[in-house]
Amino acid sequence: MSMRKVAVVGAGMTKFVRRAQETAKELSWQAAHMALESCEMTMDDIEAVCLGTAPDSFDGIHMNGEYLSDGAGAWRKPFMRSYVGGGTGVFVPIQGWYHVASGLFDVVLVVAEEKMSSYYPHAQAAFLTIFDHTTERPLKPNLLWIFALEMNRYMSTYGIRKEDIALVSVQHKRNAADHPCALLGDPNITVEDVLNSETLAWPVQRYDVSPVSDGAVALVLAAEHVTKRVTDKPVWIEGVGWNLDTAHWTNRDLAYPRYVEYAARQAYEMAGIKEPRKEIHIAEPYDPFDYKALHHLEGLQLADRGQAAQLYVDGVAARDGDMPVCPSGGLLGVGNPIAAAGLMKIAELFWQLRGEAGERQVPGQPKRGLAQAWGDLMQVGTVVIMGR
Amino acid sequence: MTANIKEFPGTPLSEQDFAEGNILFNYDELRGHFAWDTGIAIGRYLAALKEGIILGARCTTCRKIVVPPRIVCEWCFRPMHEYIPLQDTGTVNTFSLCYVTWDVKRIEEPEIPAVIEIDGASPLHGIMHMLGEVDPPKVHIGMRVQAVWKPAEEREGAVTDILYFRPLQEV
């Protein structure tokens, strides 16, 4: 394939908060403005805009992409919103990547925004509509069910203990204590705190879950010739992949995310990665629930099936370990404004690979990182590999 | 860059700011009423439930037996014409003990949603339904269960014609 090289050259983000005073448009603008400032560009330099935001039902606004478009700087420009549920945050930079890699545009602004607090009293109820209206919704399901059902199947299949899964939550929330935008960073949280937190839908407890949040993240993507003009520290998008499994989720293996594996293999092949466990220096798997980070590490081939928890037990996943996992603090710690949370992971890799992550900086001058998101009805995997 | 930035945008609000009127806000309700026709395959599924039968469909190409039935096999993308009555028994693939309702209200007695692999369908092929007549701590993966049906005259062709699944043996 003849594709142009594409780099991330700028990034910006808002704080992730339970409720933001700013509207969704205002959050979008704040992140976009900061991303442009960070690479000294203006809207005149931007040729197209890609926007990611998750279900319209959170906002109660039909065509939420168009609604947000002025905050995202999209007017009188080619504009498209992408949406693959929770996978959106890592899909929207893929969309931006192919806008540039194809040769169609030289500079693209990528914005991901979520305002979940508008839905009253709790955004969880908005998720009810992801279940099939005829075969599932009459049972009055809630979103926690599918996570609890998947987590239980995952734990039972491989004999994983809750104590080990709780380590994920502890490490991510501790990492987030060093993130200036984090909602739930906590340097002192312990495994006991997680195990003693309120049981919501066993085996899911309060601290196994990431918080509902408002926030926005933006990136500037540029073709190689532009990149060389604007920065001497580009971070290249080296591989992308995405994959969708059946929506008949009760008809598949819940212990292993095959779709994440396929997305990862696509990205590894593009990036020329043969041994991901040696070649990926930082992993940012999607972690809306603690077990999901483990589930995804296995799908990403960064751990054997049922063995991902061992990475945390052995300290491999720690910020100063051999393969740091979610040094940002992840969704569990920084917060989970759906689409923005995924793009936060890409922004984290950008800062980490440039050596600009401050307190969160992974030692050893990491050269390559992977970010992944997941969503829809537990069926989509999106993967981006970045390197310098 | 993050290391160089001290102040990030974004202004946190609390629930109290709404309750105490510290900010202006607009409250509104969306009304959405829908009537979903059941389609072809799910129509057959619901009609069978009314008769007290769990219906699956068989793909004659890849020989999968799926439940609920569908008109196309998503694996080989060929039409599925063959409907097959399955057993009303199955095995618990996974379950949860859920202490919150869909709108996040706390409940004392947990609801027990489960994925139940239906006997007669391909391995790992199940439906989501509820478990009942069981002591929550005794539920386990691999437990054999059977559907408890509404009385025939009360069935209306809905997934709720099965009230819940209960253990096949005393536990």
PDB file of N, CA and C in Angstrom, chain B residues 24-55:
ATOM      1  N   LEU B  24     -27.541  28.265  36.435  1.00  0.00           N
ATOM      2  CA  LEU B  24     -28.790  28.160  35.693  1.00  0.00           C
ATOM      3  C   LEU B  24     -28.779  26.850  34.931  1.00  0.00           C
ATOM      4  N   PHE B  25     -29.935  26.197  34.851  1.00  0.00           N
ATOM      5  CA  PHE B  25     -30.014  25.005  34.020  1.00  0.00           C
ATOM      6  C   PHE B  25     -31.431  24.843  33.503  1.00  0.00           C
ATOM      7  N   ASN B  26     -31.544  24.035  32.475  1.00  0.00           N
ATOM      8  CA  ASN B  26     -32.834  23.789  31.856  1.00  0.00           C
ATOM      9  C   ASN B  26     -33.143  22.314  31.977  1.00  0.00           C
ATOM     10  N   TYR B  27     -34.294  21.999  32.565  1.00  0.00           N
ATOM     11  CA  TYR B  27     -34.678  20.599  32.736  1.00  0.00           C
ATOM     12  C   TYR B  27     -35.790  20.258  31.761  1.00  0.00           C
ATOM     13  N   ASP B  28     -35.654  19.131  31.106  1.00  0.00           N
ATOM     14  CA  ASP B  28     -36.684  18.736  30.141  1.00  0.00           C
ATOM     15  C   ASP B  28     -36.708  17.226  30.044  1.00  0.00           C
ATOM     16  N   GLU B  29     -37.824  16.700  29.579  1.00  0.00           N
ATOM     17  CA  GLU B  29     -37.920  15.261  29.375  1.00  0.00           C
ATOM     18  C   GLU B  29     -38.142  14.976  27.907  1.00  0.00           C
ATOM     19  N   LEU B  30     -37.469  13.942  27.433  1.00  0.00           N
ATOM     20  CA  LEU B  30     -37.737  13.506  26.072  1.00  0.00           C
ATOM     21  C   LEU B  30     -38.745  12.379  26.141  1.00  0.00           C
ATOM     22  N   ARG B  31     -39.746  12.425  25.296  1.00  0.00           N
ATOM     23  CA  ARG B  31     -40.700  11.314  25.250  1.00  0.00           C
ATOM     24  C   ARG B  31     -40.451  10.528  23.970  1.00  0.00           C
ATOM     25  N   GLY B  32     -40.182   9.268  24.125  1.00  0.00           N
ATOM     26  CA  GLY B  32     -39.993   8.422  22.958  1.00  0.00           C
ATOM     27  C   GLY B  32     -40.876   7.200  23.082  1.00  0.00           C
ATOM     28  N   HIS B  33     -41.786   7.052  22.174  1.00  0.00           N
ATOM     29  CA  HIS B  33     -42.644   5.861  22.174  1.00  0.00           C
ATOM     30  C   HIS B  33     -42.405   5.107  20.885  1.00  0.00           C
ATOM     31  N   PHE B  34     -42.195   3.838  20.993  1.00  0.00           N
ATOM     32  CA  PHE B  34     -41.879   3.038  19.817  1.00  0.00           C
ATOM     33  C   PHE B  34     -42.741   1.785  19.787  1.00  0.00           C
ATOM     34  N   ALA B  35     -43.045   1.319  18.596  1.00  0.00           N
ATOM     35  CA  ALA B  35     -43.640  -0.011  18.425  1.00  0.00           C
ATOM     36  C   ALA B  35     -42.748  -0.754  17.442  1.00  0.00           C
ATOM     37  N   TRP B  36     -41.960  -1.666  17.948  1.00  0.00           N
ATOM     38  CA  TRP B  36     -41.038  -2.399  17.085  1.00  0.00           C
ATOM     39  C   TRP B  36     -41.729  -3.654  16.563  1.00  0.00           C
ATOM     40  N   ASP B  37     -41.864  -3.761  15.243  1.00  0.00           N
ATOM     41  CA  ASP B  37     -42.320  -5.054  14.741  1.00  0.00           C
ATOM     42  C   ASP B  37     -41.174  -6.044  14.948  1.00  0.00           C
ATOM     43  N   THR B  38     -41.539  -7.296  15.050  1.00  0.00           N
ATOM     44  CA  THR B  38     -40.547  -8.264  15.506  1.00  0.00           C
ATOM     45  C   THR B  38     -39.653  -8.769  14.385  1.00  0.00           C
ATOM     46  N   GLY B  39     -40.039  -8.520  13.152  1.00  0.00           N
ATOM     47  CA  GLY B  39     -39.262  -9.061  12.048  1.00  0.00           C
ATOM     48  C   GLY B  39     -39.608 -10.521  11.814  1.00  0.00           C
ATOM     49  N   ILE B  40     -38.866 -11.152  10.926  1.00  0.00           N
ATOM     50  CA  ILE B  40     -39.213 -12.509  10.495  1.00  0.00           C
ATOM     51  C   ILE B  40     -38.748 -13.542  11.522  1.00  0.00           C
ATOM     52  N   ALA B  41     -37.448 -13.553  11.797  1.00  0.00           N
ATOM     53  CA  ALA B  41     -36.903 -14.615  12.639  1.00  0.00           C
ATOM     54  C   ALA B  41     -37.352 -14.461  14.089  1.00  0.00           C
ATOM     55  N   ILE B  42     -37.261 -13.245  14.616  1.00  0.00           N
ATOM     56  CA  ILE B  42     -37.663 -13.041  16.017  1.00  0.00           C
ATOM     57  C   ILE B  42     -39.176 -13.192  16.162  1.00  0.00           C
ATOM     58  N   GLY B  43     -39.914 -12.908  15.089  1.00  0.00           N
ATOM     59  CA  GLY B  43     -41.354 -13.144  15.090  1.00  0.00           C
ATOM     60  C   GLY B  43     -41.650 -14.625  15.324  1.00  0.00           C
ATOM     61  N   ARG B  44     -40.880 -15.483  14.616  1.00  0.00           N
ATOM     62  CA  ARG B  44     -41.045 -16.932  14.800  1.00  0.00           C
ATOM     63  C   ARG B  44     -40.646 -17.341  16.225  1.00  0.00           C
ATOM     64  N   TYR B  45     -39.588 -16.719  16.714  1.00  0.00           N
ATOM     65  CA  TYR B  45     -39.075 -17.016  18.065  1.00  0.00           C
ATOM     66  C   TYR B  45     -40.132 -16.708  19.122  1.00  0.00           C
ATOM     67  N   LEU B  46     -40.739 -15.538  18.991  1.00  0.00           N
ATOM     68  CA  LEU B  46     -41.737 -15.122  19.985  1.00  0.00           C
ATOM     69  C   LEU B  46     -43.003 -15.964  19.877  1.00  0.00           C
ATOM     70  N   ALA B  47     -43.389 -16.294  18.632  1.00  0.00           N
ATOM     71  CA  ALA B  47     -44.576 -17.142  18.449  1.00  0.00           C
ATOM     72  C   ALA B  47     -44.340 -18.500  19.103  1.00  0.00           C
ATOM     73  N   ALA B  48     -43.111 -19.005  18.980  1.00  0.00           N
ATOM     74  CA  ALA B  48     -42.791 -20.298  19.591  1.00  0.00           C
ATOM     75  C   ALA B  48     -42.797 -20.199  21.118  1.00  0.00           C
ATOM     76  N   LEU B  49     -42.290 -19.085  21.650  1.00  0.00           N
ATOM     77  CA  LEU B  49     -42.300 -18.901  23.109  1.00  0.00           C
ATOM     78  C   LEU B  49     -43.731 -18.976  23.636  1.00  0.00           C
ATOM     79  N   LYS B  50     -44.650 -18.431  22.861  1.00  0.00           N
ATOM     80  CA  LYS B  50     -46.060 -18.462  23.263  1.00  0.00           C
ATOM     81  C   LYS B  50     -46.555 -19.896  23.381  1.00  0.00           C
ATOM     82  N   GLU B  51     -45.961 -20.778  22.574  1.00  0.00           N
ATOM     83  CA  GLU B  51     -46.311 -22.205  22.627  1.00  0.00           C
ATOM     84  C   GLU B  51     -45.460 -22.961  23.646  1.00  0.00           C
ATOM     85  N   GLY B  52     -44.577 -22.252  24.321  1.00  0.00           N
ATOM     86  CA  GLY B  52     -43.753 -22.914  25.323  1.00  0.00           C
ATOM     87  C   GLY B  52     -42.512 -23.582  24.738  1.00  0.00           C
ATOM     88  N   ILE B  53     -42.044 -23.053  23.599  1.00  0.00           N
ATOM     89  CA  ILE B  53     -40.878 -23.649  22.925  1.00  0.00           C
ATOM     90  C   ILE B  53     -39.813 -22.574  22.702  1.00  0.00           C
ATOM     91  N   ILE B  54     -38.554 -22.936  22.992  1.00  0.00           N
ATOM     92  CA  ILE B  54     -37.440 -22.050  22.642  1.00  0.00           C
ATOM     93  C   ILE B  54     -36.944 -22.469  21.269  1.00  0.00           C
ATOM     94  N   LEU B  55     -37.002 -21.542  20.319  1.00  0.00           N
ATOM     95  CA  LEU B  55     -36.703 -21.860  18.924  1.00  0.00           C
ATOM     96  C   LEU B  55     -35.303 -21.366  18.555  1.00  0.00           C
TER      97      LEU B  55
END
